[in-house]
XYZ file of N, CA and C in Angstrom:
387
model
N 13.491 104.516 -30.004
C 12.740 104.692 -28.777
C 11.264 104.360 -28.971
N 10.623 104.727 -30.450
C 9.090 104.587 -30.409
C 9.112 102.776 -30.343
N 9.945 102.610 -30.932
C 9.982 100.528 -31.096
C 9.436 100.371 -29.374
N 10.188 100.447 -28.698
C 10.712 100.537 -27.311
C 9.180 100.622 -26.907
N 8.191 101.724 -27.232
C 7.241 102.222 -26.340
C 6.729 100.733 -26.928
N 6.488 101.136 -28.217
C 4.927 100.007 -28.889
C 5.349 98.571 -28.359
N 6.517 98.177 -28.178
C 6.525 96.549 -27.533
C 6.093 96.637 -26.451
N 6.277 97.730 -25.368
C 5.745 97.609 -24.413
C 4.421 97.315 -24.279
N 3.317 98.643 -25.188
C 2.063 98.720 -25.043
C 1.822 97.400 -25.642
N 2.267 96.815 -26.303
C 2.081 95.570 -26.980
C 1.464 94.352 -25.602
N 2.643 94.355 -24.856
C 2.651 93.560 -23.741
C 1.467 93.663 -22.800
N 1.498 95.392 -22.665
C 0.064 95.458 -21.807
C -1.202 95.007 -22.081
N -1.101 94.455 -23.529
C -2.970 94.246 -24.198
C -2.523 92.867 -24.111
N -1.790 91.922 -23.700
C -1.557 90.451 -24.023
C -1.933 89.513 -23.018
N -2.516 88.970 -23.084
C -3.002 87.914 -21.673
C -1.550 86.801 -21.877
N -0.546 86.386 -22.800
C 0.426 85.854 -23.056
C 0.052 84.503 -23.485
N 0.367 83.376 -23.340
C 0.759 81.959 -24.046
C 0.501 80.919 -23.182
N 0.176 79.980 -23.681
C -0.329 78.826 -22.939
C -0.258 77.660 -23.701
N 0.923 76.683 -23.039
C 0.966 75.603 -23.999
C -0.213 74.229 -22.689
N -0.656 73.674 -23.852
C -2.090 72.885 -23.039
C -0.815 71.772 -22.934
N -1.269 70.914 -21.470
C -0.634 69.933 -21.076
C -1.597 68.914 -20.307
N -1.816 69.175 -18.923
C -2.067 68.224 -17.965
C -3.948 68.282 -18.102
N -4.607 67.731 -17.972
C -6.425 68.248 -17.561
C -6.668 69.341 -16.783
N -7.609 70.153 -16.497
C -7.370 71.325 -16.225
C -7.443 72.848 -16.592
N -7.523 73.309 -14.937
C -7.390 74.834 -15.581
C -6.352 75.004 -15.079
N -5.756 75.832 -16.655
C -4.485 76.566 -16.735
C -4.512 77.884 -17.090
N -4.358 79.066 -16.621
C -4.145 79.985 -16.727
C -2.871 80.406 -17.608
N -3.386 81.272 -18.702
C -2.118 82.147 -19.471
C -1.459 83.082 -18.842
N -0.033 82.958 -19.285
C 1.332 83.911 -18.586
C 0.709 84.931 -17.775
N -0.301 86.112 -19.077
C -0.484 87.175 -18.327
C -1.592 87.635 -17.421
N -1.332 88.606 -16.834
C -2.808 89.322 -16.535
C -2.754 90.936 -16.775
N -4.151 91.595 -17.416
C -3.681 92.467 -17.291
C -4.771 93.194 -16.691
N -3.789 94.277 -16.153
C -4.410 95.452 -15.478
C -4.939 96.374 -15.827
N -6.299 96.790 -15.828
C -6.779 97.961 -16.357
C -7.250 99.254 -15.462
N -6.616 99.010 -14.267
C -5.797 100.423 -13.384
C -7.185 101.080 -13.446
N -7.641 102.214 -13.632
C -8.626 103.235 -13.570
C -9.792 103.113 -14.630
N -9.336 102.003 -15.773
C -10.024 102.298 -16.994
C -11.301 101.080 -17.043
N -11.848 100.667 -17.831
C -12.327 99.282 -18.103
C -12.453 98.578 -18.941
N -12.857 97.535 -19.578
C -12.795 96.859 -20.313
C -13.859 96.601 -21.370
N -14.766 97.648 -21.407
C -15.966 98.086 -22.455
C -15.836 97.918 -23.835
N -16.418 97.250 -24.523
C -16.281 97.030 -25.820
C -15.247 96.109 -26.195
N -14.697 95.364 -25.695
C -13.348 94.904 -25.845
C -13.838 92.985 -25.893
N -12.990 92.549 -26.217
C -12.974 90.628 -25.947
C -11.417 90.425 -26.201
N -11.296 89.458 -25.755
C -10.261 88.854 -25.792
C -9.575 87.766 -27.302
N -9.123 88.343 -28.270
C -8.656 87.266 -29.298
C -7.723 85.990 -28.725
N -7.920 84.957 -28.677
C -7.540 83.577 -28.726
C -7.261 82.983 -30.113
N -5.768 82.825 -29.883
C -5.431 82.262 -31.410
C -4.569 80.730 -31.083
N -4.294 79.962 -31.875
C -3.847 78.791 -32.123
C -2.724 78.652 -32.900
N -1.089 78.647 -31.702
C -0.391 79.068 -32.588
C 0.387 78.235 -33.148
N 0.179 76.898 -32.133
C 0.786 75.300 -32.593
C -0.302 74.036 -32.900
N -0.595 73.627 -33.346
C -1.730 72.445 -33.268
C -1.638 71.846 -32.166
N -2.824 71.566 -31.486
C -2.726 70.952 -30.236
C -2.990 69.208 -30.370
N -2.335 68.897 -30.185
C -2.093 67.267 -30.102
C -2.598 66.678 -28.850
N -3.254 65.795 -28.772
C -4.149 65.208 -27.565
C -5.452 65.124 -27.037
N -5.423 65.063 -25.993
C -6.848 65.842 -25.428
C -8.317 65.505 -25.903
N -9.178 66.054 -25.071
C -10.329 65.909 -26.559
C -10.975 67.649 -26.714
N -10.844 68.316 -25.504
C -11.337 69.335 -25.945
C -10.805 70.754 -25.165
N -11.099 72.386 -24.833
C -10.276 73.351 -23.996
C -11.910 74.104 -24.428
N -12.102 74.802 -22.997
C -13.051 75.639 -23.113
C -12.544 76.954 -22.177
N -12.639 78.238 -22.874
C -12.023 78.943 -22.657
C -12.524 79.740 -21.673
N -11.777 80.237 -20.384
C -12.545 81.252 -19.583
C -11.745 82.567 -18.880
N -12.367 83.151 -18.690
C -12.244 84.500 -18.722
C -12.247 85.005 -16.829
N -11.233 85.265 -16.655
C -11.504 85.630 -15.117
C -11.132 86.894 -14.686
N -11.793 87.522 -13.290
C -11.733 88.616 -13.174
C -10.842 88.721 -11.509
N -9.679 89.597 -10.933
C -9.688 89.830 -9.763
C -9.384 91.585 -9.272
N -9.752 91.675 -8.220
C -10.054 92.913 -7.532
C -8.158 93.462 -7.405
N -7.672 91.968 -6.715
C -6.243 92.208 -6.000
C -5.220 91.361 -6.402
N -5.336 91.036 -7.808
C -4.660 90.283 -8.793
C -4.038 89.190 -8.057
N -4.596 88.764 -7.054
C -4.480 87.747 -6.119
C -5.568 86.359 -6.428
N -6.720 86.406 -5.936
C -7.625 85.455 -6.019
C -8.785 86.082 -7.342
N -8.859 85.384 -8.365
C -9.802 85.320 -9.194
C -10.789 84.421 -9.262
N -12.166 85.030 -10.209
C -12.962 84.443 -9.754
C -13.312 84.510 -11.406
N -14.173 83.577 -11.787
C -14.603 82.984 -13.347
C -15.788 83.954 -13.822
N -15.688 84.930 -14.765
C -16.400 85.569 -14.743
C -17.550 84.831 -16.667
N -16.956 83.984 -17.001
C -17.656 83.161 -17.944
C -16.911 82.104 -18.844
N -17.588 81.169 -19.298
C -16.861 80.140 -19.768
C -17.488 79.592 -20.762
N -16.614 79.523 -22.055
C -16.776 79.471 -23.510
C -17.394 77.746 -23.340
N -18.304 77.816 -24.306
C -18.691 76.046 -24.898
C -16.982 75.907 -25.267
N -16.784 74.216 -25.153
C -15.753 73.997 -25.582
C -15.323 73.742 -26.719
N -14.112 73.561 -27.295
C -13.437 73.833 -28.258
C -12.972 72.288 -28.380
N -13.918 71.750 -29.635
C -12.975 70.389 -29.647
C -11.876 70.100 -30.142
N -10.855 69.166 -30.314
C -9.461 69.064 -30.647
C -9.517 69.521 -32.199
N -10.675 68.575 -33.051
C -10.360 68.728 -34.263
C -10.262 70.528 -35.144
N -11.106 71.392 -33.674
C -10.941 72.597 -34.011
C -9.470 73.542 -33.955
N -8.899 72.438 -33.198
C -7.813 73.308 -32.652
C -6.414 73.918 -33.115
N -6.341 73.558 -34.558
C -5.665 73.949 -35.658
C -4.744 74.765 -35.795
N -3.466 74.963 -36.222
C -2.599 76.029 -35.985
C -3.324 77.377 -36.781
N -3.474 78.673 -36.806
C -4.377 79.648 -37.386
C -5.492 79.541 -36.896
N -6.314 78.891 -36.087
C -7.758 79.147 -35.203
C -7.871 80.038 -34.977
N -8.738 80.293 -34.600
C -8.904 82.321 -34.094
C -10.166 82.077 -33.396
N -10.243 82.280 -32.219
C -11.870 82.111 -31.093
C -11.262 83.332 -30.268
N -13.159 83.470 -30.398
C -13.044 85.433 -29.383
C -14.247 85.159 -28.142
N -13.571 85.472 -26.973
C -14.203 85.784 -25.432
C -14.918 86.840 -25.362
N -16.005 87.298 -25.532
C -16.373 88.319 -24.781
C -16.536 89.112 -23.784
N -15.833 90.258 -23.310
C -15.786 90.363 -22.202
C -17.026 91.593 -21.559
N -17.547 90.647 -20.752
C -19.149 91.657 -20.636
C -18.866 93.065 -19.412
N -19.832 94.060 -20.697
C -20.008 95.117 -20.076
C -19.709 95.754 -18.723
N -19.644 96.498 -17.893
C -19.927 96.909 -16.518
C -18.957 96.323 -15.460
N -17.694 95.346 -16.046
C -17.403 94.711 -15.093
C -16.582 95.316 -13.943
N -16.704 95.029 -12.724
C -15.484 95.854 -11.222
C -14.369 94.969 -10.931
N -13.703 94.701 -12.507
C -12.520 93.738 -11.636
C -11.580 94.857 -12.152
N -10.277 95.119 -11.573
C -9.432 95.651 -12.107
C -8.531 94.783 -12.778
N -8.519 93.482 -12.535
C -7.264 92.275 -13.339
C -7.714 91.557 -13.867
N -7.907 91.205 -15.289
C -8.188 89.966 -16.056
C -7.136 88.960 -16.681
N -8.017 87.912 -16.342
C -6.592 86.911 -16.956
C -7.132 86.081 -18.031
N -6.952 84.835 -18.611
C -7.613 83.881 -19.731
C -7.295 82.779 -18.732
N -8.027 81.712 -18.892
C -7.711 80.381 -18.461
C -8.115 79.636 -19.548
N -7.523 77.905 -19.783
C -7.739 77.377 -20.563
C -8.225 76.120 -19.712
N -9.361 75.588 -19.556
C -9.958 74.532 -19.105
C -9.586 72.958 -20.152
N -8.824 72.592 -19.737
C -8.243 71.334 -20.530
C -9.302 69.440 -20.165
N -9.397 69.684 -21.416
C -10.324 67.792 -20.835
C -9.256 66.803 -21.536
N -8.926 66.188 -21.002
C -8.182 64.800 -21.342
C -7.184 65.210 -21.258
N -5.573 64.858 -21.383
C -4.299 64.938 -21.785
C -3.924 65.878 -22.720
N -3.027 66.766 -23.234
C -2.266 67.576 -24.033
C -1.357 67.252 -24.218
N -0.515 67.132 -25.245
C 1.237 66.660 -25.436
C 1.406 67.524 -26.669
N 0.925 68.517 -26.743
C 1.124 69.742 -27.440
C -0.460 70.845 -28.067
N 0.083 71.847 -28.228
C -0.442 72.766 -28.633
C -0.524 73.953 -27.968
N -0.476 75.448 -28.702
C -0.003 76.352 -27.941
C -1.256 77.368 -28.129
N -1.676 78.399 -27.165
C -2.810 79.028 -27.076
C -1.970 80.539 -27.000
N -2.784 81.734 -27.972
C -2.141 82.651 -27.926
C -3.343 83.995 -27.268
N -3.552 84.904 -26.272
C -4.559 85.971 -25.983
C -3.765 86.828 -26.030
N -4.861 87.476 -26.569
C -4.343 89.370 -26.428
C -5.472 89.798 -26.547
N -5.929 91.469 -25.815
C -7.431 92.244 -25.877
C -7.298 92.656 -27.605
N -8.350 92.796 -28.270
C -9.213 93.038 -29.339
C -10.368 93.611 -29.103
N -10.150 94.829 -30.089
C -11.694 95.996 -29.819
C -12.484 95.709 -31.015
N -11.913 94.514 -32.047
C -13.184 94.750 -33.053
C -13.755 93.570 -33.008
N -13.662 92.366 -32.100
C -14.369 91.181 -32.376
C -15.179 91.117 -30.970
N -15.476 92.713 -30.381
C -16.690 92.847 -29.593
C -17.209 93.611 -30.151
N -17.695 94.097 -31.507
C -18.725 94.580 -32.673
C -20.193 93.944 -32.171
């Protein structure tokens, strides 16, 4: 049963997966909800879990919504060029102080073409130190 809980809570801290394809913003699987609480001290870990093939570069952004409906860009990483994009990468979002969204999601801003590579988020409390 404890397996059971921790995959869950697992799920709740995960913005989910994003394989880069077309130019563009693409948004990862998840969003998550932080219901009553907020998002203080926290960033988002971005990891690299396939080499990304293509493209020339992905700059990462961070969005916020009220009604997990329409989001709005609450900041956006310098970009990430291909040659960075390495399977084991590890790039961290900050997610600033004070914010009133209750839903955050990741987006991946794609320049040129993708024909592979896979993007991994989940929240992290120590790489907002």
């Amino acid at each position: 049963m404890i397996r059971g809980t921790i995959e869950r809570a697992d799920t709740q801290l995960s913005f989910g997966k994003i394989t880069l394809g077309a130019a563009g913003t693409n948004p990862f699987d998840n969003v998550i909800d932080f219901g009553q609480t907020d998002a203080d001290g926290l960033c988002a870990a971005v990891s690299v879990t396939t080499t990304a093939i293509g493209g020339t570069n992905v700059a990462l952004k961070l969005q916020g919504s009220a009604d997990n409906s329409a989001f709005s860009d609450i900041l956006t990483m310098a970009p990430v060029a291909l040659a960075e994009l390495k399977k084991g990468a590890a790039f961290s979002v900050p997610i600033p102080r004070g914010l009133s969204f209750r839903y955050l999601r990741l987006a991946a801003v794609t320049t040129g073409a993708f024909t592979g590579g896979v993007l991994e988020g989940n929240l992290d409390a120590w790489g907002a130190k």
